[in-house]
Tab-separated table of C-alpha atoms and ligand atoms in Angstrom:
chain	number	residue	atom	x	y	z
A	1	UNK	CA	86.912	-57.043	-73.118
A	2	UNK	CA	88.766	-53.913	-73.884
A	3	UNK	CA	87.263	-51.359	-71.323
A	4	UNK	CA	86.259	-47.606	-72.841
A	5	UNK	CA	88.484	-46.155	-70.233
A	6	UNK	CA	90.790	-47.437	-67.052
A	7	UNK	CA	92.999	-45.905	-64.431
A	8	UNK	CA	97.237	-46.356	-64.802
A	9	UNK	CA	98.586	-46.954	-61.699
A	10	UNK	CA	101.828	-46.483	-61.277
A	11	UNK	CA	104.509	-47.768	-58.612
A	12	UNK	CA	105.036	-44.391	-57.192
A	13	UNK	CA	101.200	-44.392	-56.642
A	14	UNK	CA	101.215	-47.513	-54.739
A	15	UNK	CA	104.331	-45.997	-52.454
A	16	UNK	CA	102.371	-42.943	-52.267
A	17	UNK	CA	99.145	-44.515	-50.745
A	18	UNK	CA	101.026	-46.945	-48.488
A	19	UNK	CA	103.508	-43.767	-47.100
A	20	UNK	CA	100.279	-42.474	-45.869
A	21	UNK	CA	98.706	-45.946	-43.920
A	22	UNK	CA	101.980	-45.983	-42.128
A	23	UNK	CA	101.962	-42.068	-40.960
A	24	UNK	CA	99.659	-40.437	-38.397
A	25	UNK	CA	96.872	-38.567	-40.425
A	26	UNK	CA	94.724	-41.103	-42.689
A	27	UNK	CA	92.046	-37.997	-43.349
A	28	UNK	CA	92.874	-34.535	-42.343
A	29	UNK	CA	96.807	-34.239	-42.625
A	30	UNK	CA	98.834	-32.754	-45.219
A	31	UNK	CA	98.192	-34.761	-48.479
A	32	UNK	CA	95.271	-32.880	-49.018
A	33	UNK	CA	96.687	-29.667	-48.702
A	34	UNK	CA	99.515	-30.360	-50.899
A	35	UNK	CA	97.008	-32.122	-53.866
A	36	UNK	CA	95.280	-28.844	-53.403
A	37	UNK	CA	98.399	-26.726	-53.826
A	38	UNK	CA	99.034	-28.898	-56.845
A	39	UNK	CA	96.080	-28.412	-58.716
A	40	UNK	CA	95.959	-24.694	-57.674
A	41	UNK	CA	99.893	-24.289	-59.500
A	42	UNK	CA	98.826	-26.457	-62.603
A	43	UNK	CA	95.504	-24.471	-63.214
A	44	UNK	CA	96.607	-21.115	-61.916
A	45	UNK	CA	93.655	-20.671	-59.888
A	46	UNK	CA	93.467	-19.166	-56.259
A	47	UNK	CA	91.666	-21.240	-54.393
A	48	UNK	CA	90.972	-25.324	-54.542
A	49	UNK	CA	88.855	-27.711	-52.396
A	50	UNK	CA	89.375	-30.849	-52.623
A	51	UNK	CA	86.178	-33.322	-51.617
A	52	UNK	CA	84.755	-36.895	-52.404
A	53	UNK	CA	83.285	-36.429	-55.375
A	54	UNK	CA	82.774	-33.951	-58.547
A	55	UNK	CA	79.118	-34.888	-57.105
A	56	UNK	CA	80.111	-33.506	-53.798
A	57	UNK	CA	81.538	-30.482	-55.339
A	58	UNK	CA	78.748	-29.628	-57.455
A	59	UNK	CA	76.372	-29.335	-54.707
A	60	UNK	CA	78.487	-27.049	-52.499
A	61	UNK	CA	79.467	-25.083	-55.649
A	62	UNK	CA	75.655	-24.362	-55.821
A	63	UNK	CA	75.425	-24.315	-52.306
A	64	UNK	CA	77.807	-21.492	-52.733
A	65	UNK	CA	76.679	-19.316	-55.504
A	66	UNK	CA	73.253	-19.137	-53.175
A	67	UNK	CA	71.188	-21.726	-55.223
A	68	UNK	CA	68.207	-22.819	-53.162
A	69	UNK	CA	64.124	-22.752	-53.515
A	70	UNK	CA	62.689	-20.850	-56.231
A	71	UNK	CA	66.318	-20.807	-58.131
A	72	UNK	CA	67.087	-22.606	-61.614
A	73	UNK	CA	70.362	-24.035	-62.678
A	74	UNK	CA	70.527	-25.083	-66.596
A	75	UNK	CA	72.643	-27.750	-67.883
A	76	UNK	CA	72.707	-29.662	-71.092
A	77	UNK	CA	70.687	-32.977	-71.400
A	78	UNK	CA	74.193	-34.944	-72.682
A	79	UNK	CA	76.355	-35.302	-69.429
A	80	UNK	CA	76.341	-37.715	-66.647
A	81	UNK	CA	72.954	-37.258	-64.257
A	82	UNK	CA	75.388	-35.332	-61.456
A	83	UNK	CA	75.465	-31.856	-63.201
A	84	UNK	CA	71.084	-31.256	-63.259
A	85	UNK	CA	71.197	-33.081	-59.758
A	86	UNK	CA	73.375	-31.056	-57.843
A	87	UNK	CA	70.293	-28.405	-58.633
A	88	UNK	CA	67.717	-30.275	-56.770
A	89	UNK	CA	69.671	-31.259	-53.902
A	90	UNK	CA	69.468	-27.516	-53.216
A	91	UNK	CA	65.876	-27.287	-53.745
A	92	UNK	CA	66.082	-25.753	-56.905
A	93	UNK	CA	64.697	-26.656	-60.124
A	94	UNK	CA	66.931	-27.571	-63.032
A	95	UNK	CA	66.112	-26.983	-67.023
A	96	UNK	CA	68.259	-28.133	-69.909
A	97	UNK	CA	69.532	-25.819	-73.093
A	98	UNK	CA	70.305	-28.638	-76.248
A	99	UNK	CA	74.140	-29.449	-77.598
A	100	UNK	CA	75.485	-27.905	-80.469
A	101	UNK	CA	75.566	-30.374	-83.513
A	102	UNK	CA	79.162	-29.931	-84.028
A	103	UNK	CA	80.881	-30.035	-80.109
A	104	UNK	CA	77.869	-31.886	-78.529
A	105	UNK	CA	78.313	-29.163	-76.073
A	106	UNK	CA	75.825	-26.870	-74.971
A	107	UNK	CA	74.792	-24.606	-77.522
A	108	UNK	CA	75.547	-21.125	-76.969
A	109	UNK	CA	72.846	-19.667	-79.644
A	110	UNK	CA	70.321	-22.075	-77.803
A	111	UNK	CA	71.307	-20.458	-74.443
A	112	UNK	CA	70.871	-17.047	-75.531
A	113	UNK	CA	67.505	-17.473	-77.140
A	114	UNK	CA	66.027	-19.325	-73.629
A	115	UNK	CA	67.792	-16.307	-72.185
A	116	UNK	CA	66.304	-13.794	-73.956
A	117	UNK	CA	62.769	-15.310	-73.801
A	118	UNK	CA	62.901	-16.429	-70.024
A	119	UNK	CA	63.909	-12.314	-68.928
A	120	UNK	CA	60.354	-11.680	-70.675
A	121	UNK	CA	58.698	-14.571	-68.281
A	122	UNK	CA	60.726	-13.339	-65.274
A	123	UNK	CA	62.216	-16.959	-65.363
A	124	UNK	CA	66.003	-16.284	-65.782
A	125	UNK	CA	68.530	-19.012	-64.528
A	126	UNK	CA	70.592	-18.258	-61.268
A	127	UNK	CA	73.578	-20.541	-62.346
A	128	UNK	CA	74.503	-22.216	-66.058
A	129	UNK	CA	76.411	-25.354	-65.748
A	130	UNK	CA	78.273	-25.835	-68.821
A	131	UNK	CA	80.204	-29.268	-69.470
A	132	UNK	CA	83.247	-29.723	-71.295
A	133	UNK	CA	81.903	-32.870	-72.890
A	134	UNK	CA	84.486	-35.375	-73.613
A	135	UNK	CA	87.359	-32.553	-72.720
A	136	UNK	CA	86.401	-30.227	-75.137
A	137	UNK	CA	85.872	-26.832	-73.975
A	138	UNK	CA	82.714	-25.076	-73.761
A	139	UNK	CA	82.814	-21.437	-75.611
A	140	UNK	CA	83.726	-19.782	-72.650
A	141	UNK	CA	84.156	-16.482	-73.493
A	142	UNK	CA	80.421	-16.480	-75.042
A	143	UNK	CA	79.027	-17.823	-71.996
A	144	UNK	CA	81.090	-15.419	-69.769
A	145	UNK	CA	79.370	-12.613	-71.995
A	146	UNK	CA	75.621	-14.085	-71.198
A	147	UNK	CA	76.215	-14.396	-67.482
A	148	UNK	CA	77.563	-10.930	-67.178
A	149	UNK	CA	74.263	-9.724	-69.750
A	150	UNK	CA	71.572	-11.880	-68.197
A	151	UNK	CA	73.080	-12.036	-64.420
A	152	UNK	CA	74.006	-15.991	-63.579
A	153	UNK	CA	76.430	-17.485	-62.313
A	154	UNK	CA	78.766	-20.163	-64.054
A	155	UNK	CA	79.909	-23.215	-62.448
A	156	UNK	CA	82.251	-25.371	-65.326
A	157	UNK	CA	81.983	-29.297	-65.018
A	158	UNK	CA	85.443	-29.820	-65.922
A	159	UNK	CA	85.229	-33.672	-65.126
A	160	UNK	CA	86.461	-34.726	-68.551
A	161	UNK	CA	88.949	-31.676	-68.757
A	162	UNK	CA	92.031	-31.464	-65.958
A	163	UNK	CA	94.740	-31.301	-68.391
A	164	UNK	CA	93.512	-29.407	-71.185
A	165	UNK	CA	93.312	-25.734	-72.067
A	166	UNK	CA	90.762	-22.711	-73.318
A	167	UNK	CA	92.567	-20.081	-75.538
A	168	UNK	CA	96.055	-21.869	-74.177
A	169	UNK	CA	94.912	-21.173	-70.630
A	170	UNK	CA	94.497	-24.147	-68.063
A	171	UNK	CA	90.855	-25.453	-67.721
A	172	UNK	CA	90.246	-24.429	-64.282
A	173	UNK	CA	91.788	-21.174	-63.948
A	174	UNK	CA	88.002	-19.767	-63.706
A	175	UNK	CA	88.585	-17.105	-66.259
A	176	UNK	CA	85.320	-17.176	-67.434
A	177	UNK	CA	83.555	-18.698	-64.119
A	178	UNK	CA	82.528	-18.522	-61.021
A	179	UNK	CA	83.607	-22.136	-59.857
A	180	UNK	CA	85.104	-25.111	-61.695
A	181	UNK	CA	84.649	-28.867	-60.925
A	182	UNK	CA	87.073	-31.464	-61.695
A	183	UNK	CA	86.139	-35.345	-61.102
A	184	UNK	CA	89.015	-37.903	-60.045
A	185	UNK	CA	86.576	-41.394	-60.911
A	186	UNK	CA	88.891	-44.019	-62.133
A	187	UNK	CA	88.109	-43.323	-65.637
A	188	UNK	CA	88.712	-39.897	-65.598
A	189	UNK	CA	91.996	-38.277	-66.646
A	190	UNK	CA	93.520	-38.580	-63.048
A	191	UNK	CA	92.251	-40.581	-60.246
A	192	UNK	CA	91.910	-40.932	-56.525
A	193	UNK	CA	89.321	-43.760	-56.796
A	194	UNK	CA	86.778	-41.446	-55.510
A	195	UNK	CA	86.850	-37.958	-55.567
A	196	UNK	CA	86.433	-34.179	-56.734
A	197	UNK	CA	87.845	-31.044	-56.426
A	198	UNK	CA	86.096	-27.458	-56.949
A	199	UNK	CA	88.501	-24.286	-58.217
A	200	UNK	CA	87.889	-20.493	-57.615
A	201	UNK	CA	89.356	-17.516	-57.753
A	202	UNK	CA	87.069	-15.879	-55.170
A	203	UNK	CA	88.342	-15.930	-51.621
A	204	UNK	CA	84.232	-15.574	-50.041
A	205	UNK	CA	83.041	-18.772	-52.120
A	206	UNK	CA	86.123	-20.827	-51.120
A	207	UNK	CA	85.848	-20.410	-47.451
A	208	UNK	CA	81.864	-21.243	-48.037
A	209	UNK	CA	82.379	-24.557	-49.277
A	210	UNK	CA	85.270	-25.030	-47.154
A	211	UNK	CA	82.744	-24.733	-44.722
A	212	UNK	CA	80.168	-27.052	-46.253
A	213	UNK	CA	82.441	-29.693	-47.337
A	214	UNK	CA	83.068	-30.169	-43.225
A	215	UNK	CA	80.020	-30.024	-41.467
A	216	UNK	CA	79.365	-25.989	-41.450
A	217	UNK	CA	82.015	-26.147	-38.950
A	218	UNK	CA	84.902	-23.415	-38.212
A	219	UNK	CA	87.853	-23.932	-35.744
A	220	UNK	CA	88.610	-19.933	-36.776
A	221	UNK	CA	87.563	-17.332	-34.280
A	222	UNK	CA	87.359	-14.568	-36.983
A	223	UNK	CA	84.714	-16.603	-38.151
A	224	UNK	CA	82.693	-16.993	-34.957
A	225	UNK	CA	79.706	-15.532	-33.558
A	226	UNK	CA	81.611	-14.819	-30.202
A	227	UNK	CA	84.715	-15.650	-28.594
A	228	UNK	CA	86.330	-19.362	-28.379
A	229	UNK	CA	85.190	-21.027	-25.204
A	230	UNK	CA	88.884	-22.669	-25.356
A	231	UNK	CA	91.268	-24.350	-27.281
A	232	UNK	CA	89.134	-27.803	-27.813
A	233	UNK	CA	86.383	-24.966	-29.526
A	234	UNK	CA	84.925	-25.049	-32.625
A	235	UNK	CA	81.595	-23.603	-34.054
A	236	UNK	CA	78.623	-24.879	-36.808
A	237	UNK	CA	77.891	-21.905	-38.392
A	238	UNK	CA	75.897	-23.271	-41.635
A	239	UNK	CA	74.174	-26.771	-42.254
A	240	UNK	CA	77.563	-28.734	-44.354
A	241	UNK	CA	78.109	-32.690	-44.823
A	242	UNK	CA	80.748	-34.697	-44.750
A	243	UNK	CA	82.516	-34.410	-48.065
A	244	UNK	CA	85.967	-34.341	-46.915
A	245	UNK	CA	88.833	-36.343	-49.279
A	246	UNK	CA	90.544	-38.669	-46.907
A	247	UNK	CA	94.218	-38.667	-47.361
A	248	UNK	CA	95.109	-42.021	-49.245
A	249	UNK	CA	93.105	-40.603	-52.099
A	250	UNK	CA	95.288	-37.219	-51.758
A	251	UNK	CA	97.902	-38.883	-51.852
A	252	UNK	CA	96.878	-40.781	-54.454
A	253	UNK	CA	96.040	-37.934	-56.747
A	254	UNK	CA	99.203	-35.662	-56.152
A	255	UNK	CA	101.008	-38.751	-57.235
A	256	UNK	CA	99.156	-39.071	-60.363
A	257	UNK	CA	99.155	-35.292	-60.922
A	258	UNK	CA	103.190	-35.626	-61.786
A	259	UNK	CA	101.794	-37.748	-64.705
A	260	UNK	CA	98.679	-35.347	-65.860
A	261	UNK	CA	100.537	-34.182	-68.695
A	262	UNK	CA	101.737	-37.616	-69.961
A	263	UNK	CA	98.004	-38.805	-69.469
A	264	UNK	CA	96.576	-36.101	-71.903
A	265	UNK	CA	99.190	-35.845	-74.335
A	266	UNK	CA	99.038	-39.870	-74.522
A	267	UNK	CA	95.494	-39.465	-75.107
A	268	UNK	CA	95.891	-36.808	-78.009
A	269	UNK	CA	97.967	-39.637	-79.690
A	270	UNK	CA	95.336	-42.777	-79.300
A	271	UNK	CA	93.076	-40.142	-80.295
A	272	UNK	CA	95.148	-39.479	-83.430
A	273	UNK	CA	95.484	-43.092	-84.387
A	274	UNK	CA	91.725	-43.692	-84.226
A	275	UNK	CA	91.601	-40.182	-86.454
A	276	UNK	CA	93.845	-42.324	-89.548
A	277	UNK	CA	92.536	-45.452	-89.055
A	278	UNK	CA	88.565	-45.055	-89.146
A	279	UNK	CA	88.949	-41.935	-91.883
A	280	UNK	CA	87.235	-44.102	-94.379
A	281	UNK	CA	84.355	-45.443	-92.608
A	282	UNK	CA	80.637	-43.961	-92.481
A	283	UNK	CA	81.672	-42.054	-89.135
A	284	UNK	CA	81.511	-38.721	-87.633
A	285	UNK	CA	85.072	-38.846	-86.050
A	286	UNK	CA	84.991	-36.325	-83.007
A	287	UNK	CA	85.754	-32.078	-83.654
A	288	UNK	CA	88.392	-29.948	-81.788
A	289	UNK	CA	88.724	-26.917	-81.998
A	290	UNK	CA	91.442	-26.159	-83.255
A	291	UNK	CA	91.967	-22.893	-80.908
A	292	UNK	CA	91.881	-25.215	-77.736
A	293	UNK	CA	93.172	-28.578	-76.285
A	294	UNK	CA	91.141	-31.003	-75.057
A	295	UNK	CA	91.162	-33.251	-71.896
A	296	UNK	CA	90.720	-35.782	-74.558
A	297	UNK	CA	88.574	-38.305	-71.917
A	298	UNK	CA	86.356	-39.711	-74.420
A	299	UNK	CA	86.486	-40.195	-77.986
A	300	UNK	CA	82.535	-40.365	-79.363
A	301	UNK	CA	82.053	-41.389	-83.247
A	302	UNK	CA	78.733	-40.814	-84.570
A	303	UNK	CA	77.472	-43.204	-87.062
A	304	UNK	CA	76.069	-41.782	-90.340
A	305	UNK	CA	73.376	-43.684	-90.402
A	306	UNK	CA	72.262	-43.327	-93.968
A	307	UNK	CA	74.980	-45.342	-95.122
A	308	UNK	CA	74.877	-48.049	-92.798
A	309	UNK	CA	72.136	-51.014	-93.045
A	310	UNK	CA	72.605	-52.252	-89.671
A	311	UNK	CA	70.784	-49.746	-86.399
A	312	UNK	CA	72.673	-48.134	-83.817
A	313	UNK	CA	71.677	-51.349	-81.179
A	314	UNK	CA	72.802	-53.758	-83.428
A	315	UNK	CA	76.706	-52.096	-84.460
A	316	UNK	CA	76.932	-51.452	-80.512
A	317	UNK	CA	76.079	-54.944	-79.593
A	318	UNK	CA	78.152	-56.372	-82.210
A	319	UNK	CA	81.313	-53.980	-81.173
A	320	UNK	CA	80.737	-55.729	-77.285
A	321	UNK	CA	80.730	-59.218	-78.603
A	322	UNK	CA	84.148	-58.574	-80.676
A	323	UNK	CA	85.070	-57.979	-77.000
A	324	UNK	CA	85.498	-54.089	-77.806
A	325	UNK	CA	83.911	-52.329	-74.464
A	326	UNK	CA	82.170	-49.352	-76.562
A	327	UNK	CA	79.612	-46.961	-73.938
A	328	UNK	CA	77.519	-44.268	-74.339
A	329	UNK	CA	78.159	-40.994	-72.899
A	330	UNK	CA	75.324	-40.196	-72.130
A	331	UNK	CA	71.914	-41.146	-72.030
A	332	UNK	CA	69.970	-37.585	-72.401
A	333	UNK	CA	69.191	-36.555	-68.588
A	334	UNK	CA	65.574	-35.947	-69.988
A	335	UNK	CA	64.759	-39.450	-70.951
A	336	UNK	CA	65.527	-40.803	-67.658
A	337	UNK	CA	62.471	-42.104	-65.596
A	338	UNK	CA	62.955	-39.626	-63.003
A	339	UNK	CA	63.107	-36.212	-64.937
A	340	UNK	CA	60.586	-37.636	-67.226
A	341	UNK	CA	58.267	-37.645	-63.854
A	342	UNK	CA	59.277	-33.794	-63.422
A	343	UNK	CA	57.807	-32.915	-66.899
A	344	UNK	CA	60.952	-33.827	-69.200
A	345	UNK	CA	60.070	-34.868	-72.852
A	346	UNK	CA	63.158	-35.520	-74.965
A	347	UNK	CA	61.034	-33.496	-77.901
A	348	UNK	CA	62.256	-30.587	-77.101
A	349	UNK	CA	65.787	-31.289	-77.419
A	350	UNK	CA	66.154	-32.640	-81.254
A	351	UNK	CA	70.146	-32.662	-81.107
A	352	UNK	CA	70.860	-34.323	-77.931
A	353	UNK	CA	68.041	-36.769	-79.675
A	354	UNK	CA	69.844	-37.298	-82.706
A	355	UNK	CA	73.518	-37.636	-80.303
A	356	UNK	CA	71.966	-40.327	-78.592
A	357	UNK	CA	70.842	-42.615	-81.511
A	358	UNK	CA	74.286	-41.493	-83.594
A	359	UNK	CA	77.286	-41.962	-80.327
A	360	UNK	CA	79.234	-44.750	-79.489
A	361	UNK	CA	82.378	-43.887	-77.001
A	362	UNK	CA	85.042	-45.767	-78.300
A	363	UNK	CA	87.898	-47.430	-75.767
A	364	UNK	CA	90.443	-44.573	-74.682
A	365	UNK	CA	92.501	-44.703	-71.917
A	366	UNK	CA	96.234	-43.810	-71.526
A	367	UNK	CA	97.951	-47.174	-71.246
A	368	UNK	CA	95.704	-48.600	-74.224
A	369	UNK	CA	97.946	-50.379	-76.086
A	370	UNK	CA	98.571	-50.342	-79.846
A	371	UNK	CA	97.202	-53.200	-80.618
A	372	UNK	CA	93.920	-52.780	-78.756
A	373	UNK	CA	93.479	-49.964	-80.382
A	374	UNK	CA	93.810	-51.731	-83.976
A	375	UNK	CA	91.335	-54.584	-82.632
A	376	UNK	CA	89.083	-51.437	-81.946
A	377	UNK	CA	89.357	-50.452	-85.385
A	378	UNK	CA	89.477	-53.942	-87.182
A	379	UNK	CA	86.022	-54.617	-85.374
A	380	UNK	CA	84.619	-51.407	-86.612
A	381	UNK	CA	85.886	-52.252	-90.126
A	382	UNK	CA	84.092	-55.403	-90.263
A	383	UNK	CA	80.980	-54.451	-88.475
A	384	UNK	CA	80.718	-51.206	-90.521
A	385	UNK	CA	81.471	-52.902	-93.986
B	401	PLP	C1	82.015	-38.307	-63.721
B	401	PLP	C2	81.190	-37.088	-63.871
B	401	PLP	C3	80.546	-36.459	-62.790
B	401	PLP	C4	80.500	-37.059	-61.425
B	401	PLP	O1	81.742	-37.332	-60.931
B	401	PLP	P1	81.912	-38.152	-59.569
B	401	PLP	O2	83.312	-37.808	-59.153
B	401	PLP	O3	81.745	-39.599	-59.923
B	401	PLP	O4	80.894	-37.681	-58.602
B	401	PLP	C5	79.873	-35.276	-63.023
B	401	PLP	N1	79.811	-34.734	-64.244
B	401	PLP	C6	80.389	-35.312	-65.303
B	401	PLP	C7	80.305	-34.641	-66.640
B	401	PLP	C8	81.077	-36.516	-65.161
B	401	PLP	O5	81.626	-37.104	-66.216
């Protein structure tokens, strides 16, 4: 089976990851640090935490921004369960705004009409989590416009997008956010088998999840109630958890950060070759905009159904048994048993309806190889035809 996406491994990686089992610090040394640093340079942001997860760094990014009881955070129904989550872990409730037909992210007229009608109800969001769906950026600089209007904050789930760019700025610099969150999952653009990182420019909300991604704790007298009983001191100051990145997976992902660029730009040309070779077929072949650069970490055709005899089910099906691993990203949040049991109806979100019954993610990975990619294709052909 051809997988829908894989991690590359290189030599360099392995030397990287065994360096670190033969030196003194195997969490809590200076790979982390130094992925940090890395990340911070490539984005241009101030500030990066690396943790566990993008799940990790979601809830301390709320954590941060204040969410708790009697607070909303809105997402979009079409990204992985993680980004509405991160919301209740908090204590907060979550609500969804639907995708735009065309980038299948959220929709920015959407947003602004829940805006405008939730001021009237007294019912307006503390934080919007927009998601750069498949790498493609979110419209920013709209969004940026609402928050400073309606008064929420913005956290970006950048897990599809390390690597690509808004207006030819690097996802991640937090131009138009308060916080963004990167995921390093083996299919994702980069990996460190687990793991996360949040970004920020602001110096308060980095040293609060700093804080929460180790236990509340601080070692730094500045930050302490009184003075240091002695040198073995430290201080809980705040309830954190244990989301710290140990340092095989920092090590790890500064390795594979030498390679970001060769990832995305290798994923631009699969991306390119699917463009040419499925032009004839009864697909909706993914949009960029043409102002931007995406991450590129899925590619999602949309049938067009009225010219196909065969359903959805059955061309998916048929694409696994050709031994083409085809997925669906995602599953509307909203349809899943446990947000239908807090009130969810997928009625009242007709586009990320129509997505779901349209997508199929098609194999794209950098490291597919060219003739995977025309098995991808020749499948389709037949199936489709
Ligand atoms: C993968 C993913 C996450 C969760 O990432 P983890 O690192 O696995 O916790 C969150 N949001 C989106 C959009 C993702 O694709």
């Amino acid at each position: 089976m051809i997988p829908y996406g894989r991690q590359s491994i290189s030599q360099e990686d392995i030397d990287a990851v065994i360096a670190v089992l033969k030196s003194d610090f195997l969490t809590q040394g200076p790979c982390t640090p130094a992925f940090e640093q890395a990340i911070a340079e490539y984005c241009q942001v101030r500030h990066v935490l690396a943790v566990n997860s993008a799940t990790s760094a979601l809830h301390i990014a709320c954590l941060a921004l204040g969410v708790g009881p009697g607070d909303c955070v809105w997402t979009t129904p079409i990204t992985f369960v993680a980004s509405a989550n991160c919301a209740l872990y908090c204590g907060a409730t979550v609500d969804f705004v639907d995708i735009d037909p065309q980038s299948y992210n959220i929709s920015v007229e959407k947003l602004r009409e829940k805006l405008v009608f939730s001021r009237a109800n007294d019912s307006l969001p503390k934080v919007v989590i927009p998601v750069h769906l498949s790498g493609n950026p979110c419209d920013m600089a709209s969004i940026h416009e609402l928050a400073k209007e309606f008064g929420f904050k913005v956290i970006e789930d950048a897990s599809h997008a390390i690597g690509g760019k808004y207006q030819n700025e690097p996802i991640g610099n937090c131009r138009f956010s308060d916080i963004t969150v990167f995921s390093f999952h083996p299919v994702k653009i980069i990996t460190t088998a687990e793991g996360g990182a949040a970004c920020t420019n602001d110096a308060d909300l980095a040293n609060k999840m700093a804080l929460l991604r180790s236990h509340g704790i601080t070692r730094d007298e500045a930050q302490m109630t009184g003075p240091s009983d002695g040198p073995w001191y430290y201080q809980q100051i705040a309830l954190g958890f244990n989301y710290r990145m140990t340092e095989l997976q920092s090590a790890l992902g500064l390795s594979q950060m030498s390679r970001l660029d060769s990832f995305v730009i290798q994923r631009h040309e699969i991306a390119q070759v699917y463009d040419h070779l499925l032009g004839d077929l009864p697909l909706q072949r993914p949009w960029r905009d043409p102002r931007n650069y995406s991450g590129m970490h899925l590619y999602v055709v949309r049938l067009q159904r009225k010219f196909l005899k065969k359903t959805h089910l059955e061309i998916f099906k048929e694409l696994r048994e050709y031994g083409v691993g085809v997925n669906l990203h995602y599953i509307p949040i909203v349809m899943q048993p446990y947000y239908k049991n807090l009130g969810f109806s997928i009625d009242a979100f007709p586009e990320s309806q129509k997505y779901y019954s349209e997508a199929i993610s098609l194999p794209m990975f950098s490291g597919l190889s060219e003739t995977d990619q025309s098995k991808v294709c020749e499948a389709l052909k037949q199936i489709l035809s």
